[in-house]
mmCIF file of C-alpha atoms in Angstrom:
data_model
loop_
_atom_site.group_PDB
_atom_site.id
_atom_site.type_symbol
_atom_site.label_atom_id
_atom_site.label_comp_id
_atom_site.label_asym_id
_atom_site.label_seq_id
_atom_site.Cartn_x
_atom_site.Cartn_y
_atom_site.Cartn_z
ATOM 1 C CA MET A 1 83.583 126.216 1.369
ATOM 2 C CA ARG A 2 85.633 123.026 0.962
ATOM 3 C CA TYR A 3 83.759 119.571 0.596
ATOM 4 C CA HIS A 4 85.718 116.435 1.602
ATOM 5 C CA HIS A 5 84.427 113.211 0.086
ATOM 6 C CA LEU A 6 85.046 109.852 1.718
ATOM 7 C CA ARG A 7 86.478 107.194 -0.514
ATOM 8 C CA PHE A 8 84.426 104.576 -2.114
ATOM 9 C CA ASP A 9 85.946 101.840 -0.339
ATOM 10 C CA ILE A 10 85.045 103.617 3.305
ATOM 11 C CA TRP A 11 81.541 104.009 2.154
ATOM 12 C CA LEU A 12 81.062 100.477 1.187
ATOM 13 C CA CYS A 13 82.628 99.102 4.211
ATOM 14 C CA LEU A 14 80.535 101.421 6.129
ATOM 15 C CA LEU A 15 77.370 100.226 4.600
ATOM 16 C CA LEU A 16 78.245 96.540 4.904
ATOM 17 C CA ALA A 17 79.070 97.156 8.618
ATOM 18 C CA LEU A 18 75.711 98.889 9.116
ATOM 19 C CA PHE A 19 73.942 96.102 7.480
ATOM 20 C CA VAL A 20 75.596 93.492 9.770
ATOM 21 C CA SER A 21 74.558 95.566 12.782
ATOM 22 C CA ILE A 22 70.931 95.053 12.049
ATOM 23 C CA PHE A 23 71.209 91.669 13.492
ATOM 24 C CA PRO A 24 72.759 92.228 16.864
ATOM 25 C CA ALA A 25 70.763 95.389 17.160
ATOM 26 C CA GLY A 26 67.570 93.226 16.764
ATOM 27 C CA ILE A 27 68.616 90.831 19.455
ATOM 28 C CA ALA A 28 69.347 93.715 21.670
ATOM 29 C CA GLU A 29 65.936 95.322 21.155
ATOM 30 C CA ARG A 30 64.239 91.861 21.802
ATOM 31 C CA MET A 31 66.246 91.538 24.946
ATOM 32 C CA MET A 32 65.343 95.135 26.200
ATOM 33 C CA LYS A 33 61.823 94.580 25.654
ATOM 34 C CA GLU A 34 61.602 91.598 27.829
ATOM 35 C CA LYS A 35 63.367 93.518 30.480
ATOM 36 C CA TYR A 36 60.909 96.424 29.996
ATOM 37 C CA LYS A 37 58.275 94.239 31.358
ATOM 38 C CA SER A 38 60.114 93.802 34.430
ATOM 39 C CA TYR A 39 60.716 97.384 34.458
ATOM 40 C CA THR A 40 57.233 98.460 34.279
ATOM 41 C CA GLU A 41 56.181 95.852 36.834
ATOM 42 C CA GLU A 42 58.674 97.465 39.581
ATOM 43 C CA HIS A 43 57.281 100.948 38.426
ATOM 44 C CA THR A 44 53.546 100.192 38.936
ATOM 45 C CA VAL A 45 52.122 101.558 42.105
ATOM 46 C CA ALA A 46 49.480 99.749 44.102
ATOM 47 C CA GLU A 47 46.050 101.581 44.547
ATOM 48 C CA GLY A 48 46.060 103.589 47.761
ATOM 49 C CA GLU A 49 49.862 104.121 47.543
ATOM 50 C CA ILE A 50 51.482 107.558 46.672
ATOM 51 C CA GLY A 51 50.912 107.650 42.813
ATOM 52 C CA GLY A 52 48.510 104.884 42.746
ATOM 53 C CA ILE A 53 44.766 105.008 42.201
ATOM 54 C CA ALA A 54 42.855 106.935 44.725
ATOM 55 C CA GLY A 55 40.005 104.978 46.355
ATOM 56 C CA ASP A 56 36.899 106.525 48.203
ATOM 57 C CA GLU A 57 38.850 106.277 51.362
ATOM 58 C CA ILE A 58 41.351 108.706 50.321
ATOM 59 C CA PHE A 59 40.686 112.236 51.788
ATOM 60 C CA ARG A 60 39.423 114.761 48.991
ATOM 61 C CA ALA A 61 41.626 117.771 49.454
ATOM 62 C CA GLN A 62 39.792 121.469 48.690
ATOM 63 C CA SER A 63 42.918 123.741 49.549
ATOM 64 C CA VAL A 64 46.262 124.126 50.431
ATOM 65 C CA LYS A 65 45.573 123.916 54.236
ATOM 66 C CA ASP A 66 44.044 120.349 53.411
ATOM 67 C CA LEU A 67 47.056 119.416 51.776
ATOM 68 C CA GLU A 68 49.343 120.327 54.751
ATOM 69 C CA THR A 69 47.130 118.598 57.508
ATOM 70 C CA GLN A 70 46.657 115.520 55.523
ATOM 71 C CA GLU A 71 49.359 112.617 55.020
ATOM 72 C CA LYS A 72 47.880 111.283 52.004
ATOM 73 C CA PHE A 73 45.031 113.106 49.941
ATOM 74 C CA THR A 74 43.733 113.141 46.242
ATOM 75 C CA VAL A 75 42.343 116.214 44.411
ATOM 76 C CA LEU A 76 39.030 116.189 42.152
ATOM 77 C CA SER A 77 39.720 118.123 38.856
ATOM 78 C CA PRO A 78 37.248 118.996 36.223
ATOM 79 C CA GLY A 79 38.367 117.269 32.941
ATOM 80 C CA ILE A 80 41.606 117.680 32.002
ATOM 81 C CA GLU A 81 42.223 121.146 33.773
ATOM 82 C CA TYR A 82 44.908 119.749 35.868
ATOM 83 C CA ARG A 83 47.265 119.683 32.941
ATOM 84 C CA ASN A 84 46.335 122.681 31.026
ATOM 85 C CA HIS A 85 47.986 125.618 33.144
ATOM 86 C CA GLY A 86 51.604 125.299 32.677
ATOM 87 C CA ALA A 87 54.141 122.812 33.356
ATOM 88 C CA GLY A 88 57.867 122.380 33.508
ATOM 89 C CA TYR A 89 60.810 120.114 34.687
ATOM 90 C CA TYR A 90 62.032 120.505 38.204
ATOM 91 C CA LYS A 91 65.128 118.523 38.715
ATOM 92 C CA ASN A 92 64.113 115.030 37.318
ATOM 93 C CA HIS A 93 60.477 115.621 37.710
ATOM 94 C CA TYR A 94 57.881 116.986 35.215
ATOM 95 C CA LEU A 95 55.449 119.145 37.292
ATOM 96 C CA TYR A 96 51.938 120.533 36.443
ATOM 97 C CA ALA A 97 50.479 123.528 37.898
ATOM 98 C CA LEU A 98 47.433 121.977 39.543
ATOM 99 C CA THR A 99 44.416 124.225 40.363
ATOM 100 C CA LEU A 100 42.903 123.183 43.740
ATOM 101 C CA PRO A 101 39.040 123.301 44.320
ATOM 102 C CA SER A 102 39.627 126.546 46.272
ATOM 103 C CA GLY A 103 41.427 128.183 43.389
ATOM 104 C CA GLU A 104 44.862 127.887 44.785
ATOM 105 C CA ARG A 105 47.529 126.577 42.371
ATOM 106 C CA VAL A 106 50.385 124.239 43.422
ATOM 107 C CA ALA A 107 52.971 122.375 41.468
ATOM 108 C CA ALA A 108 52.340 118.768 41.042
ATOM 109 C CA ALA A 109 53.723 115.390 39.684
ATOM 110 C CA ILE A 110 50.950 113.262 38.303
ATOM 111 C CA ASN A 111 51.095 109.732 37.404
ATOM 112 C CA MET A 112 48.921 109.833 34.311
ATOM 113 C CA GLU A 113 48.098 106.157 34.404
ATOM 114 C CA ASN A 114 46.295 106.524 37.458
ATOM 115 C CA VAL A 115 43.869 109.260 36.967
ATOM 116 C CA ARG A 116 40.258 108.218 36.946
ATOM 117 C CA THR A 117 37.894 110.218 35.038
ATOM 118 C CA GLU A 118 33.927 109.681 35.564
ATOM 119 C CA GLY A 119 31.997 111.015 32.520
ATOM 120 C CA ASP A 120 33.455 112.785 29.401
ATOM 121 C CA TYR A 121 37.335 112.848 29.232
ATOM 122 C CA TYR A 122 37.319 116.630 28.732
ATOM 123 C CA SER A 123 34.608 117.657 30.845
ATOM 124 C CA GLY A 124 34.119 114.957 33.480
ATOM 125 C CA GLU A 125 35.312 114.735 36.928
ATOM 126 C CA ALA A 126 39.060 113.554 37.283
ATOM 127 C CA THR A 127 40.172 111.888 40.452
ATOM 128 C CA LEU A 128 43.981 112.181 40.797
ATOM 129 C CA PRO A 129 46.279 109.686 41.935
ATOM 130 C CA VAL A 130 47.173 109.572 45.706
ATOM 131 C CA GLY A 131 49.355 112.452 46.720
ATOM 132 C CA ARG A 132 51.445 113.904 49.268
ATOM 133 C CA ILE A 133 53.569 117.037 49.911
ATOM 134 C CA VAL A 134 57.389 117.063 49.180
ATOM 135 C CA ARG A 135 59.145 120.172 50.783
ATOM 136 C CA GLU A 136 61.259 121.974 48.459
ATOM 137 C CA ASP A 137 62.316 125.629 47.493
ATOM 138 C CA LEU A 138 60.947 125.448 44.052
ATOM 139 C CA THR A 139 62.358 129.155 43.213
ATOM 140 C CA GLU A 140 65.903 127.524 43.324
ATOM 141 C CA GLU A 141 65.019 126.246 39.613
ATOM 142 C CA LYS A 142 64.447 129.793 37.970
ATOM 143 C CA GLU A 143 63.753 128.294 34.373
ATOM 144 C CA PHE A 144 61.201 125.865 35.930
ATOM 145 C CA ILE A 145 59.390 128.671 37.547
ATOM 146 C CA HIS A 146 59.490 130.672 34.386
ATOM 147 C CA GLN A 147 57.801 127.711 32.622
ATOM 148 C CA ILE A 148 55.244 126.649 35.106
ATOM 149 C CA GLU A 149 54.129 130.154 35.702
ATOM 150 C CA TYR A 150 53.770 131.514 32.301
ATOM 151 C CA ASN A 151 49.938 131.732 32.663
ATOM 152 C CA GLU A 152 49.539 132.358 36.509
ATOM 153 C CA PRO A 153 51.640 132.428 39.511
ATOM 154 C CA LEU A 154 51.575 129.369 41.904
ATOM 155 C CA SER A 155 50.119 130.099 45.267
ATOM 156 C CA ARG A 156 52.952 128.094 47.023
ATOM 157 C CA LYS A 157 56.497 127.474 46.217
ATOM 158 C CA ASP A 158 57.986 125.875 49.270
ATOM 159 C CA PHE A 159 56.572 122.339 48.189
ATOM 160 C CA TYR A 160 55.259 120.227 45.256
ATOM 161 C CA VAL A 161 52.684 117.573 45.443
ATOM 162 C CA ASP A 162 53.890 114.048 44.812
ATOM 163 C CA MET A 163 51.268 111.890 42.852
ATOM 164 C CA MET A 164 53.878 110.168 41.190
ATOM 165 C CA GLY A 165 55.502 107.916 43.608
ATOM 166 C CA ASN A 166 57.474 105.171 42.486
ATOM 167 C CA GLY A 167 55.374 105.187 39.185
ATOM 168 C CA GLU A 168 57.567 107.621 37.174
ATOM 169 C CA LYS A 169 59.171 105.440 34.173
ATOM 170 C CA ILE A 170 60.467 106.239 30.807
ATOM 171 C CA SER A 171 58.943 105.026 27.390
ATOM 172 C CA GLN A 172 59.948 101.617 25.992
ATOM 173 C CA GLU A 173 61.840 103.371 23.072
ATOM 174 C CA ASP A 174 63.766 105.507 25.525
ATOM 175 C CA TYR A 175 64.390 102.301 27.688
ATOM 176 C CA LYS A 176 65.767 100.212 24.808
ATOM 177 C CA GLY A 177 67.491 102.879 22.689
ATOM 178 C CA PRO A 178 70.799 103.047 24.419
ATOM 179 C CA ALA A 179 71.229 99.194 24.428
ATOM 180 C CA VAL A 180 70.375 99.127 20.717
ATOM 181 C CA MET A 181 72.392 101.835 19.640
ATOM 182 C CA LEU A 182 75.400 100.359 21.530
ATOM 183 C CA ALA A 183 74.961 96.913 19.730
ATOM 184 C CA ARG A 184 75.065 98.999 16.469
ATOM 185 C CA VAL A 185 78.173 101.240 17.185
ATOM 186 C CA LEU A 186 80.023 97.958 18.577
ATOM 187 C CA THR A 187 79.200 96.207 15.422
ATOM 188 C CA VAL A 188 80.482 98.966 13.037
ATOM 189 C CA LEU A 189 83.556 99.482 14.957
ATOM 190 C CA ILE A 190 84.400 95.847 14.716
ATOM 191 C CA PHE A 191 83.225 94.961 11.150
ATOM 192 C CA PHE A 192 84.249 97.955 9.349
ATOM 193 C CA PRO A 193 88.002 97.672 9.739
ATOM 194 C CA LEU A 194 87.379 93.959 9.292
ATOM 195 C CA PHE A 195 85.788 94.285 5.847
ATOM 196 C CA HIS A 196 88.347 96.937 4.652
ATOM 197 C CA ALA A 197 91.302 94.596 5.794
ATOM 198 C CA LEU A 198 89.691 91.724 3.712
ATOM 199 C CA GLY A 199 89.273 94.018 0.768
ATOM 200 C CA ALA A 200 92.528 95.381 1.032
ATOM 201 C CA LYS A 201 94.106 91.746 1.419
ATOM 202 C CA PHE A 202 92.575 90.516 -1.722
ATOM 203 C CA GLY A 203 93.605 93.885 -3.677
ATOM 204 C CA ILE A 204 89.951 95.144 -3.799
ATOM 205 C CA PHE A 205 90.592 98.183 -1.747
ATOM 206 C CA PRO A 206 93.727 100.270 -1.230
ATOM 207 C CA PRO A 207 95.190 99.802 2.327
ATOM 208 C CA PHE A 208 94.629 102.511 4.763
ATOM 209 C CA LEU A 209 98.405 102.937 5.538
ATOM 210 C CA THR A 210 100.902 102.831 2.926
ATOM 211 C CA ASN A 211 104.483 102.805 3.200
ATOM 212 C CA LYS A 212 105.971 105.554 1.373
ATOM 213 C CA LYS A 213 109.734 105.060 0.357
ATOM 214 C CA LYS A 214 111.757 108.168 1.140
ATOM 215 C CA LYS A 215 113.395 109.526 -2.133
ATOM 216 C CA PRO A 216 117.051 109.466 -1.968
ATOM 217 C CA SER A 217 118.748 112.774 -1.258
ATOM 218 C CA GLU A 218 120.660 114.262 -4.362
ATOM 219 C CA TRP A 219 123.429 114.995 -1.892
ATOM 220 C CA ASP A 220 123.731 111.148 -1.014
#
């Protein structure tokens, strides 16, 4: 196996450029933190809306039949059972295998911020967010079905329950990450050649490109 080592001047310039990138990356991080506040406000669901807190006026569904006959509903679940029976990614949604009081099992996107539990977190009664049915052929995503049915099969695969609404949002780290990384990369791309060019100009580093004079041919 052959190993290739970067020259010392390249390492040094990279380190200097990375050090400089700390400052624009910090500025980008602070800016994205402020923008994230607006982002979270836009993705906060009001009580009674799909994905929002379910008040006493929201219908408590017991079975698949209830889900199909109600425009909006909620489900009461013991403890954290609603998230303990398999899950998987369906397109851009993370769906849980939700067991209804009837024992039937359906896929559901659940806004965890708006689950309300009475009593102990693990054994109390959880009121899930307001939901609605979304008609989809879940079997089109084979990997998803394999993931969510690892324990028991779903009772229905022609819809999923949307208890997320507009409340789906990414974490602050994921939100600011791309902008911070872009600031770092651009800074390194600008300052690495700049530092090396300055070092080469003052004779500290060898230039990247050297003009090699062609040796005269013995036939000339």
